[in-house]
PDB file of C-alpha atoms in Angstrom:
ATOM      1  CA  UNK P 542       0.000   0.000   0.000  1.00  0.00           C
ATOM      2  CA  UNK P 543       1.044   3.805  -1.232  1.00  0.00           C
ATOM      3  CA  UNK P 544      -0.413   6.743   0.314  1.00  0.00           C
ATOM      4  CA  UNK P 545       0.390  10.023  -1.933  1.00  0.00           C
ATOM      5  CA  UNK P 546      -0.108  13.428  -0.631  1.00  0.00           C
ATOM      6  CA  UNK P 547      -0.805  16.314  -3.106  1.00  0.00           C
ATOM      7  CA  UNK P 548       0.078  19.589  -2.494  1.00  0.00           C
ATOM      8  CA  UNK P 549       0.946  23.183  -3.877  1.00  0.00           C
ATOM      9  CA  UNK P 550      -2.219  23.964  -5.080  1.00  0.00           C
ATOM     10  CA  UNK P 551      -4.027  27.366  -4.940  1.00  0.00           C
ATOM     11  CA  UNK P 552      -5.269  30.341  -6.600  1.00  0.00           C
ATOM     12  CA  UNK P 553      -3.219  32.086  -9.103  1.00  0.00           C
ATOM     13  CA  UNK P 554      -3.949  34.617 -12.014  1.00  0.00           C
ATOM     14  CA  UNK P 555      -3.754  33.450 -15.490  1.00  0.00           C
ATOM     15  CA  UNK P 556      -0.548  33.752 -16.533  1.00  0.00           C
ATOM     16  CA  UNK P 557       1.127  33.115 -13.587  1.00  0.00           C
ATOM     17  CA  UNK P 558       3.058  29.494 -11.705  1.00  0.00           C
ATOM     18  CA  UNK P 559       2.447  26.794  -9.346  1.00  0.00           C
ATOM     19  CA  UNK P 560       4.291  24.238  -8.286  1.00  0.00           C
ATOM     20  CA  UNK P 561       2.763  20.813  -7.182  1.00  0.00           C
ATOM     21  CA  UNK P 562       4.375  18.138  -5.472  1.00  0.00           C
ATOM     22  CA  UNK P 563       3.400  14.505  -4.783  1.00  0.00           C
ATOM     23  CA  UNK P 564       4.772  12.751  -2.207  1.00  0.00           C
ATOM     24  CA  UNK P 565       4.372   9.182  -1.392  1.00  0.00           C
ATOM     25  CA  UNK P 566       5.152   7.445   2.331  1.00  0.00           C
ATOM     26  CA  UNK P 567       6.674   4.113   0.608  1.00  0.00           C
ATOM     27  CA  UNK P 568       8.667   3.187  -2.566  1.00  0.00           C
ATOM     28  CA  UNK P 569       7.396   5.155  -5.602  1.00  0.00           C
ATOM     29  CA  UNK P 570      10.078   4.427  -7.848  1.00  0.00           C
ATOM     30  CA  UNK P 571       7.751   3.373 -10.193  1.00  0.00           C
ATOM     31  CA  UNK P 572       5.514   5.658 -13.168  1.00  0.00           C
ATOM     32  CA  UNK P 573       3.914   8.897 -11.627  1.00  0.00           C
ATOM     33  CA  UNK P 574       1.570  10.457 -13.678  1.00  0.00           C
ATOM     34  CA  UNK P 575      -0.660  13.750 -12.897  1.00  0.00           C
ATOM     35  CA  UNK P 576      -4.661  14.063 -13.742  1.00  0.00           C
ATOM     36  CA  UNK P 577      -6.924  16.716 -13.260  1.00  0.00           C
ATOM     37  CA  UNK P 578     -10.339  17.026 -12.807  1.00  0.00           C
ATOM     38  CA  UNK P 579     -12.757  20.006 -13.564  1.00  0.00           C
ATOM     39  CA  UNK P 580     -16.633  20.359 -12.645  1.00  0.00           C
ATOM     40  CA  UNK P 581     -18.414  18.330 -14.604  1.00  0.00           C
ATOM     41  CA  UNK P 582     -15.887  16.980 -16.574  1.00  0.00           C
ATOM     42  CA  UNK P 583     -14.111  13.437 -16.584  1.00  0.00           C
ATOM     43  CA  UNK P 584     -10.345  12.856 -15.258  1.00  0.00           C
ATOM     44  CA  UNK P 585      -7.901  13.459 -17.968  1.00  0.00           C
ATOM     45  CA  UNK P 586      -4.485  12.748 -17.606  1.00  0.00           C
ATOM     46  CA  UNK P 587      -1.774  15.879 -17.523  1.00  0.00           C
ATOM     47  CA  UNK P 588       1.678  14.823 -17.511  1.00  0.00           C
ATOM     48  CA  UNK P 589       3.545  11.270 -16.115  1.00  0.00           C
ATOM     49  CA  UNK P 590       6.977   9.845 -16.278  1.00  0.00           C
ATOM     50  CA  UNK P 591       9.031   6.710 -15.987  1.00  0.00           C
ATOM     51  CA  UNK P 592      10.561   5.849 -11.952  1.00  0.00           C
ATOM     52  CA  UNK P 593      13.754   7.863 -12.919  1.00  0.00           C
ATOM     53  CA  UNK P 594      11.946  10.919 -14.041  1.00  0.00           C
ATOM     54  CA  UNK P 595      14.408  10.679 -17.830  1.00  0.00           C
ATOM     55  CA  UNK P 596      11.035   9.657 -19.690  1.00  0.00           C
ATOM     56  CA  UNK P 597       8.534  11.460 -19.834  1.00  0.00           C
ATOM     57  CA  UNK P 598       5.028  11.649 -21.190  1.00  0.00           C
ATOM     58  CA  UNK P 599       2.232  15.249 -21.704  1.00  0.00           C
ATOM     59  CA  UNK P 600      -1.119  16.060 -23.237  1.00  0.00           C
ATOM     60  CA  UNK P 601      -1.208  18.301 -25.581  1.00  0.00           C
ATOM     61  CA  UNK P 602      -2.798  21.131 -23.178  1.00  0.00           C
ATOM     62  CA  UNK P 603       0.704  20.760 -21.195  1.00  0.00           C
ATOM     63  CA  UNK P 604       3.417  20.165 -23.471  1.00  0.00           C
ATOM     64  CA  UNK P 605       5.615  23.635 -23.529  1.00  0.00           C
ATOM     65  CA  UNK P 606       3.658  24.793 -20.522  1.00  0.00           C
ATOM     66  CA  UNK P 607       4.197  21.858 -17.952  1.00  0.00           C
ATOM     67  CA  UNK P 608       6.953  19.949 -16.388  1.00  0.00           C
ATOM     68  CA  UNK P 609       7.102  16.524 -14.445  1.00  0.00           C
ATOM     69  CA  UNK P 610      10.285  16.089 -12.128  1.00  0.00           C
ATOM     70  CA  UNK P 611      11.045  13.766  -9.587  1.00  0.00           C
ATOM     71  CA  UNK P 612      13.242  13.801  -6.676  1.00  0.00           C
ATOM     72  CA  UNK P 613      13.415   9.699  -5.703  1.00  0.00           C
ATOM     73  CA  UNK P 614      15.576  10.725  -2.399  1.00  0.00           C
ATOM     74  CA  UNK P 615      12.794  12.682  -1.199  1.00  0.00           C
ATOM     75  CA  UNK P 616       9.907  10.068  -2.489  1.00  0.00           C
ATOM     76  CA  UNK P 617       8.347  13.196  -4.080  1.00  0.00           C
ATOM     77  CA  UNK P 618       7.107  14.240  -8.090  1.00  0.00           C
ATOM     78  CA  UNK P 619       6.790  17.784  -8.916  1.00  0.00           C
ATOM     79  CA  UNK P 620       4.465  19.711 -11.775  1.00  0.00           C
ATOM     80  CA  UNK P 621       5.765  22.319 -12.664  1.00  0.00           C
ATOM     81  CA  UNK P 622       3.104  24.980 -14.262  1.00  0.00           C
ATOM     82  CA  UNK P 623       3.816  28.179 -16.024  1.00  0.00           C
ATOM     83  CA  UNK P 624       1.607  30.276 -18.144  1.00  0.00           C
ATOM     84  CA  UNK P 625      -1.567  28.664 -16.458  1.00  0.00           C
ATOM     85  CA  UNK P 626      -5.144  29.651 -18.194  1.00  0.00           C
ATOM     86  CA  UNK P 627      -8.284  29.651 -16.470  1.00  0.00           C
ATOM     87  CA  UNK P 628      -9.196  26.358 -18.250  1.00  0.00           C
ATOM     88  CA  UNK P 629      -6.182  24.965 -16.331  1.00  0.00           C
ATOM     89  CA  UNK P 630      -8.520  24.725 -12.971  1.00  0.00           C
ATOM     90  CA  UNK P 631      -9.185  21.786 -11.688  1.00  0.00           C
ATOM     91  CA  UNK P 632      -8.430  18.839  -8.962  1.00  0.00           C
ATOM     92  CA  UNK P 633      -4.792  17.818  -9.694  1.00  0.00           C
ATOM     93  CA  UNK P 634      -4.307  14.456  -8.539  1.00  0.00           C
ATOM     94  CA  UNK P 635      -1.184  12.448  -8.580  1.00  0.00           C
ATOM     95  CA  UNK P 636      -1.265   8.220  -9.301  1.00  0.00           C
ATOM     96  CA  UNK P 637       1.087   5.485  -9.322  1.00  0.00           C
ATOM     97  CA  UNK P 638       1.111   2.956 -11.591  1.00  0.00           C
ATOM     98  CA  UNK P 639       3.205  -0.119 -11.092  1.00  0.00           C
ATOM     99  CA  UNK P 640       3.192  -1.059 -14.930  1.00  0.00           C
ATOM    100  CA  UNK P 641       6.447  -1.203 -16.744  1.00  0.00           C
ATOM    101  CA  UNK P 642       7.286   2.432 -19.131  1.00  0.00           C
ATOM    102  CA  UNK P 643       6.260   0.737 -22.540  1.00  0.00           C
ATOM    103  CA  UNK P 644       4.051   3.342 -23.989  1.00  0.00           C
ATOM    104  CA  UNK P 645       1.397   5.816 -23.004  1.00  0.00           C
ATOM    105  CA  UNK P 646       0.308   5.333 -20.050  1.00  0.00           C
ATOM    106  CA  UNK P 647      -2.172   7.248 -19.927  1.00  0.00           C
ATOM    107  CA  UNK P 648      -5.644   6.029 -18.613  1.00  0.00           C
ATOM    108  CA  UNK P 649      -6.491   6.159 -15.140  1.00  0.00           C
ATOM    109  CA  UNK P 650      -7.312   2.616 -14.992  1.00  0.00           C
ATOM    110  CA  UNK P 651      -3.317   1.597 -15.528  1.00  0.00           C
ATOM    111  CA  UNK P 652      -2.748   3.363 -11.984  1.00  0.00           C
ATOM    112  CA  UNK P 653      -3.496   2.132  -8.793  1.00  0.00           C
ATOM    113  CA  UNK P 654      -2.735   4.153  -6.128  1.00  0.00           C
ATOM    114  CA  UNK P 655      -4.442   7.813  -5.812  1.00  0.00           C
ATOM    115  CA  UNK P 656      -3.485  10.925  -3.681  1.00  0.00           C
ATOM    116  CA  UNK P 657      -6.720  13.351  -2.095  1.00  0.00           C
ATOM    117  CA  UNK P 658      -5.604  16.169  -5.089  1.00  0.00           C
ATOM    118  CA  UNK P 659      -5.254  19.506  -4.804  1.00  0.00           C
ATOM    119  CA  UNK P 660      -7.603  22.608  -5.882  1.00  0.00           C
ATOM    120  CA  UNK P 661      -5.839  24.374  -8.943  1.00  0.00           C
ATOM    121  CA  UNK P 662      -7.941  27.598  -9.732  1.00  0.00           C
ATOM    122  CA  UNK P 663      -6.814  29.755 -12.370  1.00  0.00           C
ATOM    123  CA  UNK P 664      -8.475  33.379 -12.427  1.00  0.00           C
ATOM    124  CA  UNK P 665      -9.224  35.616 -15.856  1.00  0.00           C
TER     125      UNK P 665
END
């Protein structure tokens, strides 16, 4: 059993930065990925990358704007986010999934342990 913690979240103006960060109370060398939620809408995956943080996978609403990090030593993933728009907020929620880096991993049912998330709200 993993237990990951979100946080970083907040309120920020479009255009600015937050910083998440994920951290897990076991082993999470394994593939982190980030999802978000917004009212209404279904999970969709953000960002993820492989247990040593050198692969690394992004929609197409983060690429250029996001970045996934990882500091094993400190059992903790980071998202970087820069240039956030107001379509940007949501629930951020980190996952671990324990299958091997052999393509997109990208639905939420490859990942099987879940942090609480963290409010992201972006304001106009």
């Amino acid at each position: 059993q993993v237990h990951l913690v979100e946080s970083g979240g907040g309120l920020v103006q479009a255009g600015g930065s937050l910083r998440l960060s994920c951290v897990g109370d076991g082993d999470i060398v394994y593939v982190i990925g980030w999802f978000r939620q917004a009212p209404g809408k279904e999970r969709e995956f953000v960002a993820n990358c492989n247990w040593s943080g050198a692969e690394t996978d992004y929609s197409d609403s983060a690429k250029g704007r996001f970045t996934i990090s990882r500091d094993n030593a400190k059992n903790t993933v980071y998202l970087q986010m820069n240039s956030l728009k107001p379509e940007d907020t949501a629930v951020y929620s980190c996952a671990l999934s324990t299958t091997a880096w052999d393509g997109p991993l990208r639905s939420t049912h490859e990942y099987k342990y879940w942090g609480q998330g963290t409010q992201v709200t972006v304001s106009s």
